[in-house]
Amino acid sequence: MALTKEEMLVMYRKMLLIREFEETVANMFSQGQIPGFVHLYVGEEAVAVGVCSNLGEQDYIASTHRGHGHGIARGASVDKMMAEIFGKVDGYCKGKGGSMHIADVELGFLGANGIVGAGLPLAAGAAFANKYLNNNGVAVCFFGDGASNRATFHEALNLASIWKLPVIFVCENNMYGISMCQERHQNITDVADRSTAYGIPGLTVDGNDLMAVYEAAAEAVKRARAGEGPTLIECKTYRHRGHFEGDACVYRSEDELNRWKMKCPIKRFGDRLLEMGLAGRDELDKIKEQVKEQIESALEFARRSPLPDVSELTKDVYCD
Amino acid sequence: MLEMTYAQAINAALREEMQRDGKVYILGEDVGVFGGCFGVTAGLIDQFGPQRVLDTPISETAIIGSAVGAAAAGLRPVPEIMFMDFMAVCLDEFFNQAAKMRYMFGGKARVPVTLRTVCGAGVGAAAQHSQSLEAWFTHMPGVKVVMPSTPADAKGLLVASIRDDNPVIFIEHKVLYVLSGPVPEGEYSIPLGKADIKRPGGDVTIVATSMMVHNALAAAQTLAGEGVEAEVVDPRTLSPLDKDTILESVAKTGRLVVVHEAVKNSGFGGEIAAMVAEEGFDYLDAPIKRVGAPFTPVPFSPHLEAAYIPDENKIITAVKEIM
């Protein structure tokens, strides 16, 4: 099923929206305007957008501490996301969650997560719910190469494989678990190799190639909806920023970073659109301008939003 | 009234709730074909099929994690963790995910998971299959903690737990499974957060949980022969705690002994004692006493295990120290 020009431009716009959002957050963080921790998705945009472009209303995603890109790709409001990161009452979680807990269950976004690897069994459970309710929905879990060493990875993949759950496990292999490069934290090169241990399909794709991610995810989603069970997709990618904002990145070289910046997924896809004659430079520039305006407006929304009242402190612990 | 065991009462609650609500399902290790390690889920797979009674691999993390994900996505899972001790291998899924999801997400998630598990010493199961770890869970905002002591309470409280939209840990005691008692006929539930006075008395309040309710009742019986009338209060739900019933009892008796099977150090008894000291100090005519297990792992040898578990005599001794 070939993508239309419009669909491709929507994907391009979403990647840019993530990039602009993240760069704005980085800027605000460096000015001391954002409290707490932020982990940015710059450089990995093709993964979230390539995967989420295959999802529909019934589907769920479970995300990570590096979750802004997943939320935006799933269709979350950048206004409410930005307000949440600022700890404001109009944020997704009324300012109670912050960057690491942005969620919108109704949108099928089961949340960013502060615990590495926690999303895998949650996504398996959401996939189970869809299967149980027989609604043809699937679930996706994003996680990193670091998380693939956690017990949750093993238990969730094993459970999903024996129950043939409609779930797609998307490993964003950005080559580092915090400061540990992959060759120091696991004795394999391709996380996808681990799929053989569970008797499920596993494949490795260029995570900076939007179309490669999109096509791999499309196939996995199709399998899941057809009742054929889970797939493990490994997307090789790289985070341009540190593990968190403020990370001095002593564990990696400038050379390495620059090599990956050359492989920027947004520039690559933009060039491809130009080559294919699907868009002109002016059209892409216009999208960029619109995205900038959208993020400026989100920033304004976040700044204008009030802080949560102290009475909120003890609310929402339990359902009534 | 029907007569049934604690295990049968739990089975009946599961059966009725599964009949009532198609979104309720059971999952856990050996809960299906095998009927559960203690036989509690026996027969449910025959009635509801393997789609609703799911045998899982030995994967506690996936059991709880998937239950939490399914609950957030609209189902009402009732996972079983075969022994409470195993909560140590899936605590994150309950503690950092289920318990916090609603708050972290600004009140926009519901996680109606009822986690059934089994505590308690007394069967020679030693250090990793006998612990009473309820205090871990009463320290978690967002979780409700239920510890029934009788068949009737077990049934009514499990029904209420499954219908509750919050994560609940429902702690059964393995020695109580064979205890038989009267259970009301037909559908009923017991609200979470309501204590029950298991024996009225005016001289001393004994707050006891789970298996210890029965040891406290035996102690009260003996004390009555010596002219001391003990009131035995069973909180039934530890979180939320029915403070009022406990305070009203202490206001009447002026004396408090708290008993639980868990180790005394940092046990839930400390919370009850502190609550009464803060909110009911004027009622007290004597110091508060706590009775709990010594600060050791649960020993294997039956001789040592018997010495570990707070028994009737330890409770009587504690009462006499403050009379």
PDB file of C-alpha atoms in Angstrom, chain A residues 62-318:
ATOM      1  CA  ALA A  62       3.912   2.488  25.626  1.00  0.00           C
ATOM      2  CA  SER A  63       6.857   4.833  25.720  1.00  0.00           C
ATOM      3  CA  THR A  64      10.066   5.534  27.580  1.00  0.00           C
ATOM      4  CA  HIS A  65      11.776   8.265  29.560  1.00  0.00           C
ATOM      5  CA  ARG A  66      12.667   9.678  26.112  1.00  0.00           C
ATOM      6  CA  GLY A  67       9.011   9.911  25.241  1.00  0.00           C
ATOM      7  CA  HIS A  68       8.181  13.305  23.728  1.00  0.00           C
ATOM      8  CA  GLY A  69       8.622  12.031  20.176  1.00  0.00           C
ATOM      9  CA  HIS A  70       6.314   9.083  20.745  1.00  0.00           C
ATOM     10  CA  GLY A  71       3.584  11.300  22.140  1.00  0.00           C
ATOM     11  CA  ILE A  72       3.775  13.754  19.265  1.00  0.00           C
ATOM     12  CA  ALA A  73       3.882  10.954  16.691  1.00  0.00           C
ATOM     13  CA  ARG A  74       0.787   9.412  18.313  1.00  0.00           C
ATOM     14  CA  GLY A  75      -1.000  12.744  17.914  1.00  0.00           C
ATOM     15  CA  ALA A  76      -0.739  14.259  21.370  1.00  0.00           C
ATOM     16  CA  SER A  77      -1.241  18.002  21.733  1.00  0.00           C
ATOM     17  CA  VAL A  78       2.060  19.873  21.823  1.00  0.00           C
ATOM     18  CA  ASP A  79       0.368  22.560  23.905  1.00  0.00           C
ATOM     19  CA  LYS A  80      -0.546  20.150  26.677  1.00  0.00           C
ATOM     20  CA  MET A  81       2.793  18.386  26.427  1.00  0.00           C
ATOM     21  CA  MET A  82       4.737  21.612  26.758  1.00  0.00           C
ATOM     22  CA  ALA A  83       2.558  22.759  29.658  1.00  0.00           C
ATOM     23  CA  GLU A  84       3.210  19.437  31.408  1.00  0.00           C
ATOM     24  CA  ILE A  85       6.954  19.792  30.989  1.00  0.00           C
ATOM     25  CA  PHE A  86       6.673  23.221  32.587  1.00  0.00           C
ATOM     26  CA  GLY A  87       4.706  21.697  35.500  1.00  0.00           C
ATOM     27  CA  LYS A  88       1.587  23.681  34.675  1.00  0.00           C
ATOM     28  CA  VAL A  89      -2.045  22.854  35.386  1.00  0.00           C
ATOM     29  CA  ASP A  90      -3.044  22.700  31.715  1.00  0.00           C
ATOM     30  CA  GLY A  91      -0.494  19.978  31.056  1.00  0.00           C
ATOM     31  CA  TYR A  92      -1.558  16.440  30.242  1.00  0.00           C
ATOM     32  CA  CYS A  93      -1.161  15.425  33.880  1.00  0.00           C
ATOM     33  CA  LYS A  94      -2.038  18.763  35.530  1.00  0.00           C
ATOM     34  CA  GLY A  95       1.674  19.162  36.196  1.00  0.00           C
ATOM     35  CA  LYS A  96       1.818  16.040  38.366  1.00  0.00           C
ATOM     36  CA  GLY A  97       3.744  13.899  35.915  1.00  0.00           C
ATOM     37  CA  GLY A  98       6.276  15.999  34.069  1.00  0.00           C
ATOM     38  CA  SER A  99       8.386  15.024  31.094  1.00  0.00           C
ATOM     39  CA  MET A 100       8.745  11.381  32.135  1.00  0.00           C
ATOM     40  CA  HIS A 101       5.029  10.705  32.670  1.00  0.00           C
ATOM     41  CA  ILE A 102       3.210  12.451  29.852  1.00  0.00           C
ATOM     42  CA  ALA A 103       0.280  10.223  28.950  1.00  0.00           C
ATOM     43  CA  ASP A 104      -3.100  10.260  27.297  1.00  0.00           C
ATOM     44  CA  VAL A 105      -4.764   6.904  27.765  1.00  0.00           C
ATOM     45  CA  GLU A 106      -7.770   7.912  25.665  1.00  0.00           C
ATOM     46  CA  LEU A 107      -5.442   8.645  22.778  1.00  0.00           C
ATOM     47  CA  GLY A 108      -3.905   5.209  23.232  1.00  0.00           C
ATOM     48  CA  PHE A 109      -0.763   6.665  24.787  1.00  0.00           C
ATOM     49  CA  LEU A 110      -0.001   4.642  27.919  1.00  0.00           C
ATOM     50  CA  GLY A 111       2.612   7.063  28.973  1.00  0.00           C
ATOM     51  CA  ALA A 112       6.237   7.890  28.994  1.00  0.00           C
ATOM     52  CA  ASN A 113       7.885   5.935  31.778  1.00  0.00           C
ATOM     53  CA  GLY A 114      10.591   6.679  34.287  1.00  0.00           C
ATOM     54  CA  ILE A 115      11.541   3.025  34.656  1.00  0.00           C
ATOM     55  CA  VAL A 116      13.684   1.646  31.837  1.00  0.00           C
ATOM     56  CA  GLY A 117      12.006  -1.397  30.293  1.00  0.00           C
ATOM     57  CA  ALA A 118       8.725  -0.962  32.175  1.00  0.00           C
ATOM     58  CA  GLY A 119       6.701  -0.437  29.023  1.00  0.00           C
ATOM     59  CA  LEU A 120       7.218  -3.912  27.572  1.00  0.00           C
ATOM     60  CA  PRO A 121       4.830  -5.841  29.836  1.00  0.00           C
ATOM     61  CA  LEU A 122       2.422  -2.896  29.894  1.00  0.00           C
ATOM     62  CA  ALA A 123       2.201  -2.991  26.099  1.00  0.00           C
ATOM     63  CA  ALA A 124       1.792  -6.754  26.164  1.00  0.00           C
ATOM     64  CA  GLY A 125      -1.117  -6.201  28.546  1.00  0.00           C
ATOM     65  CA  ALA A 126      -2.716  -3.553  26.360  1.00  0.00           C
ATOM     66  CA  ALA A 127      -2.325  -5.896  23.390  1.00  0.00           C
ATOM     67  CA  PHE A 128      -3.938  -8.632  25.465  1.00  0.00           C
ATOM     68  CA  ALA A 129      -6.856  -6.301  26.223  1.00  0.00           C
ATOM     69  CA  ASN A 130      -7.339  -5.592  22.521  1.00  0.00           C
ATOM     70  CA  LYS A 131      -7.245  -9.275  21.722  1.00  0.00           C
ATOM     71  CA  TYR A 132      -9.618 -10.065  24.587  1.00  0.00           C
ATOM     72  CA  LEU A 133     -12.028  -7.371  23.420  1.00  0.00           C
ATOM     73  CA  ASN A 134     -11.588  -8.599  19.852  1.00  0.00           C
ATOM     74  CA  ASN A 135     -11.338  -5.057  18.507  1.00  0.00           C
ATOM     75  CA  ASN A 136      -8.488  -5.643  16.051  1.00  0.00           C
ATOM     76  CA  GLY A 137      -6.260  -3.211  17.950  1.00  0.00           C
ATOM     77  CA  VAL A 138      -2.544  -3.647  18.488  1.00  0.00           C
ATOM     78  CA  ALA A 139      -0.031  -2.254  20.948  1.00  0.00           C
ATOM     79  CA  VAL A 140       3.477  -0.942  20.362  1.00  0.00           C
ATOM     80  CA  CYS A 141       6.238  -0.693  22.898  1.00  0.00           C
ATOM     81  CA  PHE A 142       9.204   1.574  22.293  1.00  0.00           C
ATOM     82  CA  PHE A 143      12.310   0.829  24.325  1.00  0.00           C
ATOM     83  CA  GLY A 144      16.051   1.227  24.021  1.00  0.00           C
ATOM     84  CA  ASP A 145      18.991  -1.091  23.614  1.00  0.00           C
ATOM     85  CA  GLY A 146      19.620  -0.671  27.341  1.00  0.00           C
ATOM     86  CA  ALA A 147      16.124  -1.917  28.177  1.00  0.00           C
ATOM     87  CA  SER A 148      16.704  -5.056  26.130  1.00  0.00           C
ATOM     88  CA  ASN A 149      18.879  -6.265  29.010  1.00  0.00           C
ATOM     89  CA  ARG A 150      16.069  -6.058  31.528  1.00  0.00           C
ATOM     90  CA  ALA A 151      13.963  -8.981  32.736  1.00  0.00           C
ATOM     91  CA  THR A 152      10.850  -7.170  31.530  1.00  0.00           C
ATOM     92  CA  PHE A 153      12.097  -7.592  27.942  1.00  0.00           C
ATOM     93  CA  HIS A 154      12.458 -11.341  28.322  1.00  0.00           C
ATOM     94  CA  GLU A 155       9.221 -11.912  30.190  1.00  0.00           C
ATOM     95  CA  ALA A 156       7.130  -9.690  27.928  1.00  0.00           C
ATOM     96  CA  LEU A 157       8.476 -11.147  24.685  1.00  0.00           C
ATOM     97  CA  ASN A 158       8.047 -14.660  25.974  1.00  0.00           C
ATOM     98  CA  LEU A 159       4.478 -14.054  27.146  1.00  0.00           C
ATOM     99  CA  ALA A 160       3.551 -12.242  23.936  1.00  0.00           C
ATOM    100  CA  SER A 161       4.994 -15.063  21.857  1.00  0.00           C
ATOM    101  CA  ILE A 162       3.104 -17.890  23.584  1.00  0.00           C
ATOM    102  CA  TRP A 163      -0.159 -15.940  23.673  1.00  0.00           C
ATOM    103  CA  LYS A 164       0.362 -14.569  20.133  1.00  0.00           C
ATOM    104  CA  LEU A 165      -0.401 -11.072  21.351  1.00  0.00           C
ATOM    105  CA  PRO A 166      -0.871  -8.280  18.803  1.00  0.00           C
ATOM    106  CA  VAL A 167       2.141  -6.302  19.947  1.00  0.00           C
ATOM    107  CA  ILE A 168       5.118  -4.773  18.169  1.00  0.00           C
ATOM    108  CA  PHE A 169       8.278  -4.379  20.197  1.00  0.00           C
ATOM    109  CA  VAL A 170      10.272  -1.496  18.755  1.00  0.00           C
ATOM    110  CA  CYS A 171      13.834  -1.285  19.981  1.00  0.00           C
ATOM    111  CA  GLU A 172      15.349   2.133  19.429  1.00  0.00           C
ATOM    112  CA  ASN A 173      18.958   1.086  19.437  1.00  0.00           C
ATOM    113  CA  ASN A 174      20.669   4.426  19.904  1.00  0.00           C
ATOM    114  CA  MET A 175      23.878   2.601  20.831  1.00  0.00           C
ATOM    115  CA  TYR A 176      23.962   3.698  24.455  1.00  0.00           C
ATOM    116  CA  GLY A 177      22.359   2.718  27.729  1.00  0.00           C
ATOM    117  CA  ILE A 178      23.006   6.035  29.458  1.00  0.00           C
ATOM    118  CA  SER A 179      26.828   6.096  29.286  1.00  0.00           C
ATOM    119  CA  MET A 180      27.405   2.430  28.365  1.00  0.00           C
ATOM    120  CA  CYS A 181      27.922   1.852  24.680  1.00  0.00           C
ATOM    121  CA  GLN A 182      26.275  -1.215  23.253  1.00  0.00           C
ATOM    122  CA  GLU A 183      29.452  -3.263  22.935  1.00  0.00           C
ATOM    123  CA  ARG A 184      30.043  -2.797  26.640  1.00  0.00           C
ATOM    124  CA  HIS A 185      26.473  -3.603  27.742  1.00  0.00           C
ATOM    125  CA  GLN A 186      25.617  -6.605  25.574  1.00  0.00           C
ATOM    126  CA  ASN A 187      27.538  -9.227  23.661  1.00  0.00           C
ATOM    127  CA  ILE A 188      25.516  -8.894  20.448  1.00  0.00           C
ATOM    128  CA  THR A 189      25.390  -6.324  17.687  1.00  0.00           C
ATOM    129  CA  ASP A 190      21.768  -6.682  16.705  1.00  0.00           C
ATOM    130  CA  VAL A 191      19.102  -6.678  19.406  1.00  0.00           C
ATOM    131  CA  ALA A 192      16.799  -8.240  16.824  1.00  0.00           C
ATOM    132  CA  ASP A 193      18.826 -11.457  17.184  1.00  0.00           C
ATOM    133  CA  ARG A 194      17.067 -11.944  20.491  1.00  0.00           C
ATOM    134  CA  SER A 195      13.788 -12.591  18.675  1.00  0.00           C
ATOM    135  CA  THR A 196      14.977 -16.096  17.831  1.00  0.00           C
ATOM    136  CA  ALA A 197      14.923 -16.901  21.544  1.00  0.00           C
ATOM    137  CA  TYR A 198      11.163 -16.367  21.509  1.00  0.00           C
ATOM    138  CA  GLY A 199      10.395 -17.872  18.124  1.00  0.00           C
ATOM    139  CA  ILE A 200       9.112 -14.592  16.723  1.00  0.00           C
ATOM    140  CA  PRO A 201      10.202 -12.547  13.698  1.00  0.00           C
ATOM    141  CA  GLY A 202      12.914 -10.009  14.343  1.00  0.00           C
ATOM    142  CA  LEU A 203      14.472  -7.550  11.965  1.00  0.00           C
ATOM    143  CA  THR A 204      16.953  -4.738  12.027  1.00  0.00           C
ATOM    144  CA  VAL A 205      16.316  -1.595  10.036  1.00  0.00           C
ATOM    145  CA  ASP A 206      18.002   1.750   9.535  1.00  0.00           C
ATOM    146  CA  GLY A 207      16.174   3.756  12.172  1.00  0.00           C
ATOM    147  CA  ASN A 208      17.083   7.020  10.486  1.00  0.00           C
ATOM    148  CA  ASP A 209      15.318   5.990   7.286  1.00  0.00           C
ATOM    149  CA  LEU A 210      11.665   6.897   7.748  1.00  0.00           C
ATOM    150  CA  MET A 211      10.440   4.676   4.940  1.00  0.00           C
ATOM    151  CA  ALA A 212      12.403   1.656   6.159  1.00  0.00           C
ATOM    152  CA  VAL A 213      10.877   2.034   9.622  1.00  0.00           C
ATOM    153  CA  TYR A 214       7.421   2.662   8.221  1.00  0.00           C
ATOM    154  CA  GLU A 215       7.499  -0.433   6.021  1.00  0.00           C
ATOM    155  CA  ALA A 216       8.853  -2.714   8.731  1.00  0.00           C
ATOM    156  CA  ALA A 217       6.202  -1.484  11.148  1.00  0.00           C
ATOM    157  CA  ALA A 218       3.462  -1.835   8.535  1.00  0.00           C
ATOM    158  CA  GLU A 219       4.325  -5.483   8.074  1.00  0.00           C
ATOM    159  CA  ALA A 220       4.486  -6.112  11.833  1.00  0.00           C
ATOM    160  CA  VAL A 221       1.162  -4.350  12.441  1.00  0.00           C
ATOM    161  CA  LYS A 222      -0.399  -6.392   9.656  1.00  0.00           C
ATOM    162  CA  ARG A 223       0.851  -9.614  11.223  1.00  0.00           C
ATOM    163  CA  ALA A 224      -0.403  -8.541  14.635  1.00  0.00           C
ATOM    164  CA  ARG A 225      -3.862  -7.644  13.355  1.00  0.00           C
ATOM    165  CA  ALA A 226      -4.018 -10.955  11.536  1.00  0.00           C
ATOM    166  CA  GLY A 227      -3.500 -12.797  14.822  1.00  0.00           C
ATOM    167  CA  GLU A 228       0.005 -13.933  13.960  1.00  0.00           C
ATOM    168  CA  GLY A 229       1.585 -12.510  17.099  1.00  0.00           C
ATOM    169  CA  PRO A 230       4.401 -10.165  18.030  1.00  0.00           C
ATOM    170  CA  THR A 231       7.377  -8.855  16.068  1.00  0.00           C
ATOM    171  CA  LEU A 232      10.624  -7.379  17.305  1.00  0.00           C
ATOM    172  CA  ILE A 233      11.871  -4.485  15.197  1.00  0.00           C
ATOM    173  CA  GLU A 234      15.244  -2.993  15.945  1.00  0.00           C
ATOM    174  CA  CYS A 235      15.826   0.506  14.612  1.00  0.00           C
ATOM    175  CA  LYS A 236      19.457   1.592  14.579  1.00  0.00           C
ATOM    176  CA  THR A 237      19.551   5.236  15.454  1.00  0.00           C
ATOM    177  CA  TYR A 238      21.339   7.813  17.567  1.00  0.00           C
ATOM    178  CA  ARG A 239      20.450  10.533  20.023  1.00  0.00           C
ATOM    179  CA  HIS A 240      22.029  13.844  19.137  1.00  0.00           C
ATOM    180  CA  ARG A 241      21.642  15.121  22.684  1.00  0.00           C
ATOM    181  CA  GLY A 242      23.029  13.482  25.803  1.00  0.00           C
ATOM    182  CA  HIS A 243      21.136  10.921  27.837  1.00  0.00           C
ATOM    183  CA  PHE A 244      19.606  13.856  29.697  1.00  0.00           C
ATOM    184  CA  GLU A 245      19.931  17.586  29.255  1.00  0.00           C
ATOM    185  CA  GLY A 246      23.119  18.581  31.035  1.00  0.00           C
ATOM    186  CA  ASP A 247      24.931  15.360  30.132  1.00  0.00           C
ATOM    187  CA  ALA A 248      28.545  16.208  29.249  1.00  0.00           C
ATOM    188  CA  CYS A 249      28.702  13.082  27.031  1.00  0.00           C
ATOM    189  CA  VAL A 250      32.228  12.159  28.118  1.00  0.00           C
ATOM    190  CA  TYR A 251      31.540   8.624  26.919  1.00  0.00           C
ATOM    191  CA  ARG A 252      31.338   9.437  23.208  1.00  0.00           C
ATOM    192  CA  SER A 253      33.299  11.430  20.636  1.00  0.00           C
ATOM    193  CA  GLU A 254      32.423  14.552  18.711  1.00  0.00           C
ATOM    194  CA  ASP A 255      33.373  12.650  15.556  1.00  0.00           C
ATOM    195  CA  GLU A 256      30.788  10.001  16.221  1.00  0.00           C
ATOM    196  CA  LEU A 257      28.117  12.597  16.916  1.00  0.00           C
ATOM    197  CA  ASN A 258      28.935  14.498  13.743  1.00  0.00           C
ATOM    198  CA  ARG A 259      28.830  11.331  11.638  1.00  0.00           C
ATOM    199  CA  TRP A 260      25.318  10.659  12.906  1.00  0.00           C
ATOM    200  CA  LYS A 261      24.209  14.245  12.429  1.00  0.00           C
ATOM    201  CA  MET A 262      25.072  13.749   8.752  1.00  0.00           C
ATOM    202  CA  LYS A 263      22.491  10.960   8.775  1.00  0.00           C
ATOM    203  CA  CYS A 264      19.759  13.174  10.181  1.00  0.00           C
ATOM    204  CA  PRO A 265      16.449  11.426   9.453  1.00  0.00           C
ATOM    205  CA  ILE A 266      14.579  14.636   8.720  1.00  0.00           C
ATOM    206  CA  LYS A 267      17.077  15.956   6.206  1.00  0.00           C
ATOM    207  CA  ARG A 268      17.227  12.538   4.576  1.00  0.00           C
ATOM    208  CA  PHE A 269      13.492  12.303   4.172  1.00  0.00           C
ATOM    209  CA  GLY A 270      13.266  15.906   3.008  1.00  0.00           C
ATOM    210  CA  ASP A 271      15.882  15.226   0.350  1.00  0.00           C
ATOM    211  CA  ARG A 272      13.981  12.159  -0.706  1.00  0.00           C
ATOM    212  CA  LEU A 273      10.746  14.122  -1.081  1.00  0.00           C
ATOM    213  CA  LEU A 274      12.600  16.635  -3.241  1.00  0.00           C
ATOM    214  CA  GLU A 275      14.238  13.919  -5.340  1.00  0.00           C
ATOM    215  CA  MET A 276      10.938  12.168  -5.884  1.00  0.00           C
ATOM    216  CA  GLY A 277       9.411  15.454  -6.885  1.00  0.00           C
ATOM    217  CA  LEU A 278       6.770  15.135  -4.154  1.00  0.00           C
ATOM    218  CA  ALA A 279       7.553  18.556  -2.760  1.00  0.00           C
ATOM    219  CA  GLY A 280       9.499  21.642  -3.658  1.00  0.00           C
ATOM    220  CA  ARG A 281      11.989  23.388  -1.394  1.00  0.00           C
ATOM    221  CA  ASP A 282       9.526  26.204  -0.794  1.00  0.00           C
ATOM    222  CA  GLU A 283       6.878  23.729   0.317  1.00  0.00           C
ATOM    223  CA  LEU A 284       9.239  22.123   2.834  1.00  0.00           C
ATOM    224  CA  ASP A 285      10.328  25.549   4.069  1.00  0.00           C
ATOM    225  CA  LYS A 286       6.719  26.509   4.540  1.00  0.00           C
ATOM    226  CA  ILE A 287       6.080  23.399   6.636  1.00  0.00           C
ATOM    227  CA  LYS A 288       9.077  24.315   8.732  1.00  0.00           C
ATOM    228  CA  GLU A 289       7.726  27.815   9.303  1.00  0.00           C
ATOM    229  CA  GLN A 290       4.324  26.477  10.297  1.00  0.00           C
ATOM    230  CA  VAL A 291       5.911  24.017  12.710  1.00  0.00           C
ATOM    231  CA  LYS A 292       7.949  26.791  14.294  1.00  0.00           C
ATOM    232  CA  GLU A 293       4.799  28.822  14.801  1.00  0.00           C
ATOM    233  CA  GLN A 294       3.008  25.841  16.292  1.00  0.00           C
ATOM    234  CA  ILE A 295       5.775  25.285  18.819  1.00  0.00           C
ATOM    235  CA  GLU A 296       6.012  28.986  19.646  1.00  0.00           C
ATOM    236  CA  SER A 297       2.322  28.885  20.342  1.00  0.00           C
ATOM    237  CA  ALA A 298       2.750  25.765  22.514  1.00  0.00           C
ATOM    238  CA  LEU A 299       5.441  27.560  24.470  1.00  0.00           C
ATOM    239  CA  GLU A 300       3.172  30.521  24.934  1.00  0.00           C
ATOM    240  CA  PHE A 301       0.366  28.196  26.058  1.00  0.00           C
ATOM    241  CA  ALA A 302       2.672  26.580  28.605  1.00  0.00           C
ATOM    242  CA  ARG A 303       3.928  29.907  29.921  1.00  0.00           C
ATOM    243  CA  ARG A 304       0.430  31.326  30.290  1.00  0.00           C
ATOM    244  CA  SER A 305      -0.938  28.266  32.058  1.00  0.00           C
ATOM    245  CA  PRO A 306      -1.175  28.622  35.837  1.00  0.00           C
ATOM    246  CA  LEU A 307       0.753  26.498  38.287  1.00  0.00           C
ATOM    247  CA  PRO A 308      -1.380  23.799  39.886  1.00  0.00           C
ATOM    248  CA  ASP A 309      -3.095  24.842  43.091  1.00  0.00           C
ATOM    249  CA  VAL A 310      -1.549  23.289  46.190  1.00  0.00           C
ATOM    250  CA  SER A 311      -4.907  21.600  46.846  1.00  0.00           C
ATOM    251  CA  GLU A 312      -4.059  19.379  43.861  1.00  0.00           C
ATOM    252  CA  LEU A 313      -1.242  17.781  45.849  1.00  0.00           C
ATOM    253  CA  THR A 314      -3.419  15.129  47.467  1.00  0.00           C
ATOM    254  CA  LYS A 315      -5.960  14.665  44.669  1.00  0.00           C
ATOM    255  CA  ASP A 316      -5.955  11.833  42.105  1.00  0.00           C
ATOM    256  CA  VAL A 317      -4.193   9.306  44.335  1.00  0.00           C
ATOM    257  CA  TYR A 318      -7.241   7.036  44.214  1.00  0.00           C
TER     258      TYR A 318
END
